[in-house]
Short mmCIF file of C-alpha atoms and ligand atoms in Angstrom, two decimals:
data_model
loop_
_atom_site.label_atom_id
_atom_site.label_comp_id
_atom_site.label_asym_id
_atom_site.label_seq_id
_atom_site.Cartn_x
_atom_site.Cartn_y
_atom_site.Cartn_z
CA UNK X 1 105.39 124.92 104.34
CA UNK X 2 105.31 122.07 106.69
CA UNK X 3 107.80 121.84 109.20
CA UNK X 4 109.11 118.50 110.37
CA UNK X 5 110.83 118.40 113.48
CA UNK X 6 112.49 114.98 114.08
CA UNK X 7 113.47 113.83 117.52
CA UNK X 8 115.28 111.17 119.35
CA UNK X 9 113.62 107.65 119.86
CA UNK X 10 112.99 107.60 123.88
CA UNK X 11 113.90 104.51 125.64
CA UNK X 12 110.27 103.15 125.84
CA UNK X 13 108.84 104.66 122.54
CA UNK X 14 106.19 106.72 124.66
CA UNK X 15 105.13 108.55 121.78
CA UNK X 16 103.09 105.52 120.43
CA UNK X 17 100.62 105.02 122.83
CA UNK X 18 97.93 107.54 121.96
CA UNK X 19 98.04 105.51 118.65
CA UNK X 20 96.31 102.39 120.09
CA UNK X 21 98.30 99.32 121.60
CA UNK X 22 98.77 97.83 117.55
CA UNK X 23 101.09 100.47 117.23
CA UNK X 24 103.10 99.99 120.69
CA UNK X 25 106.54 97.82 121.07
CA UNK X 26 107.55 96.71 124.57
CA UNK X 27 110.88 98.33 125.85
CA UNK X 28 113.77 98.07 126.86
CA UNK X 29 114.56 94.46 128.39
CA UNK X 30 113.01 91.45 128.47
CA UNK X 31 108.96 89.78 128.55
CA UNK X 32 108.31 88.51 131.97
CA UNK X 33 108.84 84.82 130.88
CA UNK X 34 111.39 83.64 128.38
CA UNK X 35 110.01 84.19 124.89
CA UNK X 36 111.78 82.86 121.49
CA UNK X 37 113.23 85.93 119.66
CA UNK X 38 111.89 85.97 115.88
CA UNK X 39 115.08 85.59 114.69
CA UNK X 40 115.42 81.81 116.62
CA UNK X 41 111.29 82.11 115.14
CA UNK X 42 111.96 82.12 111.43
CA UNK X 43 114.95 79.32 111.57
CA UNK X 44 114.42 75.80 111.92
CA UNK X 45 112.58 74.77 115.22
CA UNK X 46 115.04 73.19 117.49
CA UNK X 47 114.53 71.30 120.78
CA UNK X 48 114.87 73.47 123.31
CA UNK X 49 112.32 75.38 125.73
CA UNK X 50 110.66 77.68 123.18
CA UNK X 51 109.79 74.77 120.83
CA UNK X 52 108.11 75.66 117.78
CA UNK X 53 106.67 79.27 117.99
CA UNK X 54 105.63 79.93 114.31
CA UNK X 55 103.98 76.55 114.31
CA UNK X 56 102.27 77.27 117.47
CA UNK X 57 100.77 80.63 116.35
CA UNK X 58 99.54 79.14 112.93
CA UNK X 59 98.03 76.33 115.05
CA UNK X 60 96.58 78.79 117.24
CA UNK X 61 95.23 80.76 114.60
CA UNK X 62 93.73 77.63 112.39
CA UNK X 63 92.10 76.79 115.69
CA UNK X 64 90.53 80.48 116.45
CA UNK X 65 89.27 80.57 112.77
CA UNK X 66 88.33 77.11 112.75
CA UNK X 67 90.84 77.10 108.89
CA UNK X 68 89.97 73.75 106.87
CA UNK X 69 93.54 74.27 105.52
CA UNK X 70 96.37 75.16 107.79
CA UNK X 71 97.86 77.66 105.02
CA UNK X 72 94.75 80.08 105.26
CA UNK X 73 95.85 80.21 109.10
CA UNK X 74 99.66 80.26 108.23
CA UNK X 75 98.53 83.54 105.99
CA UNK X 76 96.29 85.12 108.56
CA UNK X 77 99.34 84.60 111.01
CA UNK X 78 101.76 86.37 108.78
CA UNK X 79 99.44 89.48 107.63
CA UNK X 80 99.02 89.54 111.15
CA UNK X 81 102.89 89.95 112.14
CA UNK X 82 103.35 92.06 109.01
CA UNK X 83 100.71 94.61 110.31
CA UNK X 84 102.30 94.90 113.64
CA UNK X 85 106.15 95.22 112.59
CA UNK X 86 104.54 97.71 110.26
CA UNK X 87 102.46 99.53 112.83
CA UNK X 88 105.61 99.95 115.12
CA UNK X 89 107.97 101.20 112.29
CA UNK X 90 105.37 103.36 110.53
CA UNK X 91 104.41 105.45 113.91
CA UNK X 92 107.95 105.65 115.15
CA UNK X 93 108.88 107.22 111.89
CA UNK X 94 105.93 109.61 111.79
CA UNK X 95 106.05 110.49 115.18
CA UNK X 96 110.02 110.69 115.91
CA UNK X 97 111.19 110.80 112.43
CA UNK X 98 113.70 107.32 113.02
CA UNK X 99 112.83 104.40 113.44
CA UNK X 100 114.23 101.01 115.95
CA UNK X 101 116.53 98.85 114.90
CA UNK X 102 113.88 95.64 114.82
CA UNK X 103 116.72 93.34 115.09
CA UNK X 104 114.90 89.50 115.01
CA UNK X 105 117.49 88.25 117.29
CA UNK X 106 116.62 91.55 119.80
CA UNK X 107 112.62 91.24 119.14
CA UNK X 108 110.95 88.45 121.83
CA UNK X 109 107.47 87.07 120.37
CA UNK X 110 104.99 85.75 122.33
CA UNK X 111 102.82 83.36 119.76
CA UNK X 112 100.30 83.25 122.43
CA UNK X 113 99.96 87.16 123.29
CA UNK X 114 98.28 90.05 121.49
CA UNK X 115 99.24 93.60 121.11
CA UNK X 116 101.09 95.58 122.77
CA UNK X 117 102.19 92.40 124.90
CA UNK X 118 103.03 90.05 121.92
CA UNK X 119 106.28 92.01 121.22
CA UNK X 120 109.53 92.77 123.22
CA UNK X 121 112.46 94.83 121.95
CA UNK X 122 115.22 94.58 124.37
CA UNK X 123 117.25 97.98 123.33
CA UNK X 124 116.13 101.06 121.36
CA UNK X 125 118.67 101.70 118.79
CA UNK X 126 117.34 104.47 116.32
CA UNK X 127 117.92 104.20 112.61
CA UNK X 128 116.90 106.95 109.57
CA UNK X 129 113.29 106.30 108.36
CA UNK X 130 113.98 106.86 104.83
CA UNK X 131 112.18 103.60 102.75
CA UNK X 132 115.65 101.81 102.09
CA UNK X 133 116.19 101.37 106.03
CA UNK X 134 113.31 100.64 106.42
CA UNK X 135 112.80 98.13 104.16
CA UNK X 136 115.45 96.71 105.35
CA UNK X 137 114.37 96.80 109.01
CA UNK X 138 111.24 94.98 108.06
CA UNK X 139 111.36 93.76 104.51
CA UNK X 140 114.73 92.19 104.68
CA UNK X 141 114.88 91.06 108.27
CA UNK X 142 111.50 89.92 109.24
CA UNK X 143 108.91 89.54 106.08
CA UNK X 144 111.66 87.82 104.23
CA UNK X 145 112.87 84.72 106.60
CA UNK X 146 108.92 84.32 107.75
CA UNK X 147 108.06 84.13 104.15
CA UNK X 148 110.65 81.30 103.43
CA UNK X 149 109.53 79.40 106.78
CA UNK X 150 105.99 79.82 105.81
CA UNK X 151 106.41 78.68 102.30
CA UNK X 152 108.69 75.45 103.59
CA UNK X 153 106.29 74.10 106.31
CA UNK X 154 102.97 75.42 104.48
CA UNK X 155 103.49 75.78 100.86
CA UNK X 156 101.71 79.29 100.52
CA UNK X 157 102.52 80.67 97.59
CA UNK X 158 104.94 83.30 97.62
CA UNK X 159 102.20 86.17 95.61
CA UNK X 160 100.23 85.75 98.41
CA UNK X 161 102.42 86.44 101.35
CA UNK X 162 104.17 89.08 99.63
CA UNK X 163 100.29 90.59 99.13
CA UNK X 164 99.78 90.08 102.80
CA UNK X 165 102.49 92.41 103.79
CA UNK X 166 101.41 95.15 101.15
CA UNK X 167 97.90 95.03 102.62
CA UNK X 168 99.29 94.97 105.79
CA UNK X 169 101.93 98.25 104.74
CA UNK X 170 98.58 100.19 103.64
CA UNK X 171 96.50 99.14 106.70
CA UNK X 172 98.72 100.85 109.52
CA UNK X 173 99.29 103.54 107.10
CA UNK X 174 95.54 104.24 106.90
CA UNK X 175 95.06 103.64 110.84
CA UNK X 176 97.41 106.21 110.99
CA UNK X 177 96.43 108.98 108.28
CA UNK X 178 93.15 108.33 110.63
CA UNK X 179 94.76 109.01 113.98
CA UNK X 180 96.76 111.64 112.63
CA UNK X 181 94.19 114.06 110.57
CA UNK X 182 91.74 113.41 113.67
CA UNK X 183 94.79 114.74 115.85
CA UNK X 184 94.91 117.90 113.26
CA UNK X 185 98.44 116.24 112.68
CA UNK X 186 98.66 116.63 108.59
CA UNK X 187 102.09 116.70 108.95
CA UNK X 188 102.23 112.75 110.51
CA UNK X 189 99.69 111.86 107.73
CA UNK X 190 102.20 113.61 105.03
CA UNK X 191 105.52 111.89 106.52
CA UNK X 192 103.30 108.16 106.34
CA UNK X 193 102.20 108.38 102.98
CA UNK X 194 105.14 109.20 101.45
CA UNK X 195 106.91 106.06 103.76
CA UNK X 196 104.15 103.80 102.61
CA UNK X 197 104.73 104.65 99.05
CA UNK X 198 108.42 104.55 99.00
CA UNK X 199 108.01 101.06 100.53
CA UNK X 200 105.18 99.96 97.93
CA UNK X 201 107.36 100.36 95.69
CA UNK X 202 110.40 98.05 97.06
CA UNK X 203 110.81 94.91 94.67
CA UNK X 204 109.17 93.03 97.27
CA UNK X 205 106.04 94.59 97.24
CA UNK X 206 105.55 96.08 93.83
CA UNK X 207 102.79 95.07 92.22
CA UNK X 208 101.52 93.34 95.28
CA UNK X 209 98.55 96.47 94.71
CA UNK X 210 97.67 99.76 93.92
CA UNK X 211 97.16 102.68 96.54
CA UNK X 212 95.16 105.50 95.71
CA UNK X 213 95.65 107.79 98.38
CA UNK X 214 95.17 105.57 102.10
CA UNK X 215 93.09 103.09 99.91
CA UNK X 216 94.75 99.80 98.93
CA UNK X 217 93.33 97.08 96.14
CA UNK X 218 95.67 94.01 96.36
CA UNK X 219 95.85 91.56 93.57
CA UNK X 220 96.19 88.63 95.29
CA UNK X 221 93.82 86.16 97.51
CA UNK X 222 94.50 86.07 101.60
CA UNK X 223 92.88 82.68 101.31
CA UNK X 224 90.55 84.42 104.37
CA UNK X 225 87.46 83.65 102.32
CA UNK X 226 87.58 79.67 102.67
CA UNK X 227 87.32 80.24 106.47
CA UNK X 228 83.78 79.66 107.93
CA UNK X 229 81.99 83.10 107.64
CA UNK X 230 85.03 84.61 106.17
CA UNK X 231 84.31 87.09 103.16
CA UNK X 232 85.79 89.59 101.60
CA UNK X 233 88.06 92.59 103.33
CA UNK X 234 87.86 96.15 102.23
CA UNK X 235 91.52 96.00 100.31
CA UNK X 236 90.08 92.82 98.86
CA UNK X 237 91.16 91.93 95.07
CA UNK X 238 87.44 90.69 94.42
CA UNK X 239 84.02 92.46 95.22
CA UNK X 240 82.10 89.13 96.76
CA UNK X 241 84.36 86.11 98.26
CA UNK X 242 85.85 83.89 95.08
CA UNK X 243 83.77 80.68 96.20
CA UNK X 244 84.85 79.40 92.84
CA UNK X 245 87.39 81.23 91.02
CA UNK X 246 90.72 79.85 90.08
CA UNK X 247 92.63 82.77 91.10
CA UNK X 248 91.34 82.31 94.37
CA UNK X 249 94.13 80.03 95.41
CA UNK X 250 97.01 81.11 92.81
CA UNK X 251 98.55 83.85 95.41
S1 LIG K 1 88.41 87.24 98.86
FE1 LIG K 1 89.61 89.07 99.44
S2 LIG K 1 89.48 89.25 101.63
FE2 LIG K 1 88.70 87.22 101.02
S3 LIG K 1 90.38 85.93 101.12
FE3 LIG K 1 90.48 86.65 99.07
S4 LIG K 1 91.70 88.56 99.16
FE4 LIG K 1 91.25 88.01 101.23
#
C-alpha cells in the first residue's frame, strides 16, 4: 500500500527545486521590473507600458527559430507556456498534494525571460489537485484565453494548439516519472500519472493523443517541422517530418 502524505503549499514552493528550474514558479511578490500579468497577456493589447507581450514572445520566438510563418512560432510559443504552467501544477501536486491558485491576473510573465525567471506568482493560495481543479487552474484559465488570442492574431488552427498542450501535459509528466523513479519516489510517479490521465481526458484534450504509460503519440502537426532544421519530436504524429503531407498543416 502506498501511502500519500499531502502537505501544505510553502510560501515559496521550495519543494520544486530539486526538479530542475522548468518546474519552479517565482514567489510570493512581484519580478524585479514591472511585468504584464497573463491575464492583461491573453486580452487585447492596450497602450500602456507592457505593450504587446504575446506578440513580443511569438516575435521573439519566429526570430530564434528563424519561422518562415509566424504561426509555427506562435505554436512553439504556446507549447512552450503550456509545458511550464504544466510543469508547475504537475510537481506541486505530486510533491505537496495541492496545487496554486495560477490566477492570470496574479501570474507576471516575462516574454523575454526563461525558466524559473519567466514566471511570477504574487501569493500562494493552495487548491485540491484532483483533475477538475486543475483543469480549471490551467485548462480554463490559461490554455483557453491564449488559445483564442493565438487563433485571432495567428490563425492556428484550434487541433493544433489544443495538441500542443496535450504534448506539453505528457512531457512534464514524463520529466517527472523520470525525476521521481530516479529519486526511488514511485509514489510521485503514481500521483502524476494518474493527474496526467485524468487531465487527458478533459474535453479539451481528448483525443489530442494517446498515452501509453509516460509515452505520448499526438495526432496533430506542431508545425515545428517547416522550421529550418526542424524535424520530427519524439511524441511526434509522423515517423520522418511531413515535407509534403496535407495533414501537415490541418492541426
Ligand atoms: S512533424 Fe511532428 S514534431 Fe514535426 S512539426 Fe509535425 S508534429 Fe511537430
Amino acid at each position: 500500500m502506498v501511502l500519500l502524505l499531502f502537505v501544505d503549499l510553502d510560501p515559496d514552493l521550495a519543494a520544486l527545486r530539486p526538479l530542475g528550474g522548468f518546474f519552479v514558479l517565482r514567489t510570493p511578490g512581484a519580478a524585479p521590473r514591472p511585468l504584464a500579468t497573463l491575464a492583461r497577456t491573453y486580452g487585447q493589447p492596450s497602450p500602456d507600458a507592457y505593450g504587446d507581450p504575446l506578440t513580443r514572445r511569438v516575435q521573439k520566438v519566429a526570430h530564434a527559430l528563424r519561422a518562415p510563418e509566424a504561426r509555427i512560432a506562435a505554436s512553439v510559443a504556446q507549447q512552450g507556456l503550456a509545458a511550464r504552467l504544466w510543469s508547475v501544477t504537475l510537481g506541486c501536486a505530486a510533491l505537496y498534494g495541492r496545487v496554486p491558485d495560477l490566477d492570470p491576473r496574479l501570474l507576471q510573465w516575462d516574454p523575454d525571460g526563461s525558466a524559473p525567471d519567466d514566471l511570477w506568482l504574487a501569493e500562494v493560495r493552495p487548491l485540491p489537485a484532483d483533475p477538475a481543479t486543475v483543469a480549471d487552474v490551467v485548462l480554463r484559465a490559461h490554455l483557453e484565453p491564449l488559445t483564442a488570442a493565438l487563433r485571432a492574431r495567428y490563425h492556428v488552427a484550434a487541433g493544433l494548439l489544443w495538441g500542443n498542450a496535450g504534448s506539453a501535459l505528457a512531457g512534464a509528466a514524463r520529466q517527472l516519472d523520470g525525476w521521481a523513479r530516479a529519486n526511488g519516489r514511485t509514489d510521485l510517479a503514481a500521483r502524476a500519472r494518474s493527474l496526467t490521465a485524468g487531465l487527458l481526458s478533459h474535453p479539451l484534450l481528448a483525443g489530442t493523443g494517446t498515452l501509453t504509460a509516460t509515452a505520448f503519440r499526438r495526432r496533430s502537426c506542431c508545425l515545428y517541422y517547416r522550421v529550418p532544421g526542424g524535424g520530427v519530436c519524439g511524441d511526434c504524429c509522423f515517423t520522418r517530418p511531413p515535407r509534403s503531407s496535407p495533414r501537415a498543416t490541418s492541426g
